[in-house]
Short mmCIF file of C-alpha atoms in Angstrom, two decimals:
data_model
loop_
_atom_site.label_atom_id
_atom_site.label_comp_id
_atom_site.label_asym_id
_atom_site.label_seq_id
_atom_site.Cartn_x
_atom_site.Cartn_y
_atom_site.Cartn_z
CA UNK A 154 13.78 12.13 -3.00
CA UNK A 155 10.71 10.95 -4.70
CA UNK A 156 7.76 13.33 -5.01
CA UNK A 157 4.56 12.20 -6.08
CA UNK A 158 1.49 14.56 -6.53
CA UNK A 159 -2.33 13.46 -6.91
CA UNK A 160 -4.87 16.02 -8.86
CA UNK A 161 -7.10 17.50 -7.86
CA UNK A 162 -7.29 16.80 -3.83
CA UNK A 163 -11.08 16.22 -4.47
CA UNK A 164 -12.91 15.72 -7.07
CA UNK A 165 -16.92 15.81 -7.44
CA UNK A 166 -18.85 13.57 -9.94
CA UNK A 167 -22.81 12.72 -10.60
CA UNK A 168 -23.02 9.11 -10.85
CA UNK A 169 -22.66 7.91 -14.36
CA UNK A 170 -20.06 10.26 -15.79
CA UNK A 171 -16.14 9.93 -15.90
CA UNK A 172 -13.67 10.51 -13.52
CA UNK A 173 -10.58 11.58 -14.66
CA UNK A 174 -7.84 11.29 -11.91
CA UNK A 175 -4.32 12.46 -12.10
CA UNK A 176 -0.67 11.24 -11.05
CA UNK A 177 2.70 13.35 -11.21
CA UNK A 178 5.86 11.95 -10.00
CA UNK A 179 9.19 12.87 -10.01
CA UNK A 180 11.78 11.97 -10.73
CA UNK A 181 11.42 9.94 -14.16
CA UNK A 182 9.33 6.56 -13.62
CA UNK A 183 8.45 4.30 -16.27
CA UNK A 184 5.29 2.05 -16.13
CA UNK A 185 6.06 1.04 -12.63
CA UNK A 186 2.88 2.63 -11.05
CA UNK A 187 -0.25 1.12 -9.41
CA UNK A 188 -3.45 2.62 -7.66
CA UNK A 189 -5.77 1.19 -5.12
CA UNK A 190 -9.13 2.35 -3.97
CA UNK A 191 -9.99 2.38 -0.50
CA UNK A 192 -13.56 3.35 0.98
CA UNK A 193 -14.09 4.37 4.40
CA UNK A 194 -13.24 1.93 7.51
CA UNK A 195 -12.01 -0.56 4.96
CA UNK A 196 -8.17 -1.21 3.58
CA UNK A 197 -7.43 -0.24 0.08
CA UNK A 198 -7.93 -2.48 -2.73
CA UNK A 199 -5.72 -2.81 -5.37
CA UNK A 200 -7.45 -1.80 -8.94
CA UNK A 201 -4.10 -1.10 -11.04
CA UNK A 202 -0.66 -2.17 -11.77
CA UNK A 203 1.71 -1.47 -14.37
CA UNK A 204 0.09 1.68 -14.96
CA UNK A 205 -2.50 0.41 -17.09
CA UNK A 206 -3.36 -3.93 -16.06
CA UNK A 207 -6.01 -4.50 -14.03
CA UNK A 208 -6.08 -6.56 -10.88
CA UNK A 209 -8.01 -9.24 -10.96
CA UNK A 210 -11.74 -8.85 -10.02
CA UNK A 211 -11.21 -4.97 -11.35
CA UNK A 212 -14.05 -3.83 -13.14
CA UNK A 213 -13.36 -2.76 -16.91
CA UNK A 214 -14.77 1.48 -16.37
CA UNK A 215 -11.52 1.26 -14.34
CA UNK A 216 -8.72 2.06 -16.86
CA UNK A 217 -4.90 2.98 -16.54
CA UNK A 218 -2.63 4.92 -18.45
CA UNK A 219 0.29 6.97 -18.81
CA UNK A 220 4.16 6.42 -18.39
CA UNK A 221 7.14 8.55 -17.49
CA UNK A 222 5.82 11.29 -15.12
CA UNK A 223 2.06 11.41 -15.84
CA UNK A 224 -0.22 8.76 -14.95
CA UNK A 225 -4.09 8.90 -15.05
CA UNK A 226 -7.06 6.86 -13.75
CA UNK A 227 -10.28 6.82 -15.55
CA UNK A 228 -13.33 5.81 -14.37
CA UNK A 229 -16.01 5.40 -16.78
CA UNK A 230 -19.61 5.48 -15.86
CA UNK A 231 -19.54 6.22 -12.22
CA UNK A 232 -21.06 3.92 -9.74
CA UNK A 233 -22.25 4.81 -6.37
CA UNK A 234 -19.57 2.32 -4.77
CA UNK A 235 -17.06 3.82 -6.48
CA UNK A 236 -17.15 6.84 -4.17
CA UNK A 237 -13.89 6.62 -2.42
CA UNK A 238 -10.54 7.80 -2.01
CA UNK A 239 -8.08 6.45 -4.50
CA UNK A 240 -4.07 6.73 -4.36
CA UNK A 241 -1.42 6.20 -6.65
CA UNK A 242 2.18 4.42 -5.73
CA UNK A 243 5.19 4.30 -7.67
CA UNK A 244 7.54 1.00 -7.20
CA UNK A 245 10.20 2.34 -9.12
CA UNK A 246 12.86 0.64 -6.76
CA UNK A 247 11.01 -1.78 -5.53
CA UNK A 248 10.32 -3.35 -2.64
CA UNK A 249 10.63 0.38 -1.62
CA UNK A 250 7.38 2.56 -2.41
CA UNK A 251 5.99 5.91 -2.16
CA UNK A 252 2.14 6.70 -1.97
CA UNK A 253 0.61 9.45 -3.22
CA UNK A 254 -1.89 11.76 -0.92
CA UNK A 255 -4.86 10.85 -3.11
CA UNK A 256 -7.73 12.48 -4.52
CA UNK A 257 -10.97 12.12 -3.30
CA UNK A 258 -13.90 11.38 -5.39
CA UNK A 259 -17.31 12.65 -4.09
CA UNK A 260 -20.77 12.90 -4.84
CA UNK A 261 -21.54 16.21 -6.60
CA UNK B 250 -7.35 -17.86 -0.39
CA UNK B 251 -4.98 -15.62 1.08
CA UNK B 252 -5.86 -13.87 4.40
CA UNK B 253 -3.94 -11.58 6.54
CA UNK B 254 -4.47 -10.73 10.11
CA UNK B 255 -2.54 -8.32 11.78
CA UNK B 256 -2.27 -8.02 15.72
CA UNK B 257 -0.50 -6.26 19.20
CA UNK B 258 -1.22 -3.81 21.10
CA UNK B 259 -3.83 -1.00 20.30
CA UNK B 260 -1.97 1.25 23.03
CA UNK B 261 1.27 2.07 23.50
CA UNK B 262 3.34 4.74 25.50
CA UNK B 263 5.39 7.59 24.27
CA UNK B 264 9.10 6.38 24.09
CA UNK B 265 8.05 2.51 24.05
CA UNK B 266 8.17 -0.05 21.26
CA UNK B 267 5.61 -0.77 19.01
CA UNK B 268 5.16 -4.51 18.18
CA UNK B 269 2.85 -5.72 15.47
CA UNK B 270 2.81 -9.48 14.22
CA UNK B 271 0.56 -10.30 10.61
CA UNK B 272 -0.67 -14.11 10.52
CA UNK B 273 -0.50 -15.37 7.46
CA UNK B 274 -2.98 -18.22 6.25
CA UNK B 275 -4.30 -20.16 3.02
CA UNK B 276 -0.69 -19.59 1.25
CA UNK B 277 2.87 -19.98 1.75
CA UNK B 278 4.61 -17.26 3.57
CA UNK B 279 7.76 -17.86 0.81
CA UNK B 280 7.34 -14.54 -0.44
CA UNK B 281 7.34 -10.37 0.04
CA UNK B 282 6.10 -8.87 2.63
CA UNK B 283 4.99 -5.29 3.82
CA UNK B 284 3.80 -3.03 6.19
CA UNK B 285 1.41 0.29 5.46
CA UNK B 286 0.46 2.70 8.22
CA UNK B 287 -2.57 5.46 8.10
CA UNK B 288 -2.67 8.24 10.42
CA UNK B 289 -5.94 9.61 11.23
CA UNK B 290 -7.29 11.16 8.35
CA UNK B 291 -4.22 10.74 6.50
CA UNK B 292 -2.68 8.94 3.49
CA UNK B 293 -1.23 5.77 3.49
CA UNK B 294 2.44 5.59 4.25
CA UNK B 295 5.35 2.61 3.30
CA UNK B 296 6.72 1.36 6.26
CA UNK B 297 8.73 -1.67 5.14
CA UNK B 298 8.81 -4.65 2.69
CA UNK B 299 10.28 -7.62 3.91
CA UNK B 300 11.08 -10.77 2.38
CA UNK B 301 10.13 -14.65 3.99
CA UNK B 302 14.17 -15.09 4.16
CA UNK B 303 14.24 -12.31 6.63
CA UNK B 304 15.46 -9.54 4.43
CA UNK B 305 14.25 -6.16 4.77
CA UNK B 306 14.05 -2.91 3.24
CA UNK B 307 12.74 0.11 5.21
CA UNK B 308 11.61 3.85 4.49
CA UNK B 309 14.60 5.68 5.16
CA UNK B 310 12.38 8.25 7.59
CA UNK B 311 11.63 5.42 10.10
CA UNK B 312 15.01 3.09 9.41
CA UNK B 313 16.52 4.02 12.70
CA UNK B 314 13.60 2.79 14.39
CA UNK B 315 12.07 -0.25 12.78
CA UNK B 316 12.92 -4.03 13.20
CA UNK B 317 11.36 -6.85 10.89
CA UNK B 318 11.65 -10.53 11.37
CA UNK B 319 9.83 -13.90 9.87
CA UNK B 320 9.11 -16.80 11.55
CA UNK B 321 8.00 -19.09 9.03
CA UNK B 322 7.25 -22.34 11.43
CA UNK B 323 4.07 -19.98 12.09
CA UNK B 324 3.65 -18.30 9.14
CA UNK B 325 3.74 -15.21 10.47
CA UNK B 326 6.16 -11.67 10.15
CA UNK B 327 5.85 -8.79 12.71
CA UNK B 328 7.13 -5.41 12.88
CA UNK B 329 8.99 -3.31 15.63
CA UNK B 330 9.16 0.60 16.02
CA UNK B 331 10.80 1.70 18.69
CA UNK B 332 10.87 5.12 20.71
CA UNK B 333 7.46 5.98 19.44
CA UNK B 334 5.62 9.24 19.65
CA UNK B 335 1.69 10.54 18.89
CA UNK B 336 3.25 10.79 14.88
CA UNK B 337 3.29 6.78 15.31
CA UNK B 338 -0.92 7.16 16.01
CA UNK B 339 -2.03 5.46 13.20
CA UNK B 340 -4.24 1.86 11.29
CA UNK B 341 -1.08 -0.31 10.48
CA UNK B 342 -1.66 -2.58 7.69
CA UNK B 343 0.16 -6.15 6.45
CA UNK B 344 0.48 -6.61 3.08
CA UNK B 345 1.43 -9.31 0.70
CA UNK B 346 3.24 -7.80 -2.73
CA UNK B 347 2.42 -9.61 -5.39
CA UNK B 348 5.68 -10.35 -7.74
CA UNK B 349 7.64 -12.93 -9.97
CA UNK B 350 10.90 -13.47 -10.77
CA UNK B 351 12.74 -14.46 -14.02
CA UNK B 352 15.61 -14.03 -15.74
CA UNK B 353 14.80 -10.77 -16.80
CA UNK B 354 14.44 -10.05 -12.80
CA UNK B 355 11.18 -8.79 -10.58
CA UNK B 356 7.75 -8.50 -12.02
CA UNK B 357 5.76 -6.48 -9.53
CA UNK B 358 1.37 -7.20 -9.28
CA UNK B 359 0.99 -4.33 -6.98
CA UNK B 360 0.18 -5.04 -2.56
CA UNK B 361 -2.73 -7.37 -3.92
CA UNK B 362 -3.71 -8.84 -0.49
CA UNK B 363 -4.21 -6.07 2.56
CA UNK B 364 -4.94 -7.27 6.00
CA UNK B 365 -8.05 -5.39 7.99
CA UNK B 366 -5.92 -3.24 9.59
CA UNK B 367 -5.16 -2.42 13.31
CA UNK B 368 -5.58 0.71 15.16
CA UNK B 369 -2.68 1.74 17.48
CA UNK B 370 -2.89 4.62 19.60
CA UNK B 371 0.42 5.95 21.25
CA UNK B 372 -0.92 8.05 24.48
CA UNK B 373 0.43 7.79 28.45
#
């Protein structure tokens, strides 16, 4: 069974600061991880795939890293539009997927 | 530009079957597609992935109740979820699974296009 944890559940950050979100998967996966952003009342938006590749149109302040079981999404110089919920998604058994529970980034 | 639009009843009675259709416009349906749902106040749940040929993959916890289909003539794919309960109340999204395939196999580029979502409530 695939288990994904995201931490923290909620992250309070001031605009202009850096947010670091963690995603831990089990069992071990390679770089088969994506990140999505979801704002209230909207569909999710793809940010990162392959653990570190930004999707088309995603600003450079979003960066992904990690491999194996531990992955990180870093949002540098947070803008007002970045306050949202972020989900990681593993796809080691593509096209089967598992989403993490999400991390909410809110304004400090 | 590819667009997806979900359609179907917003209210389904317990024990009945939920049926949704996703209409694809702006591109060919010759790809992989998916269904994702989000219960109120909760996270994202993958339900199914379906190839345009009809081959499908389902979440094991829902597999006994889920069926999918593709109508290439209408550029649509569909989801049916039987024996619904209140736990199936959610926003349902259809998505495109961006990928490529070559001699090395599949490369996945994420769920790059999402429908706006449709709310389905299970209630008598």
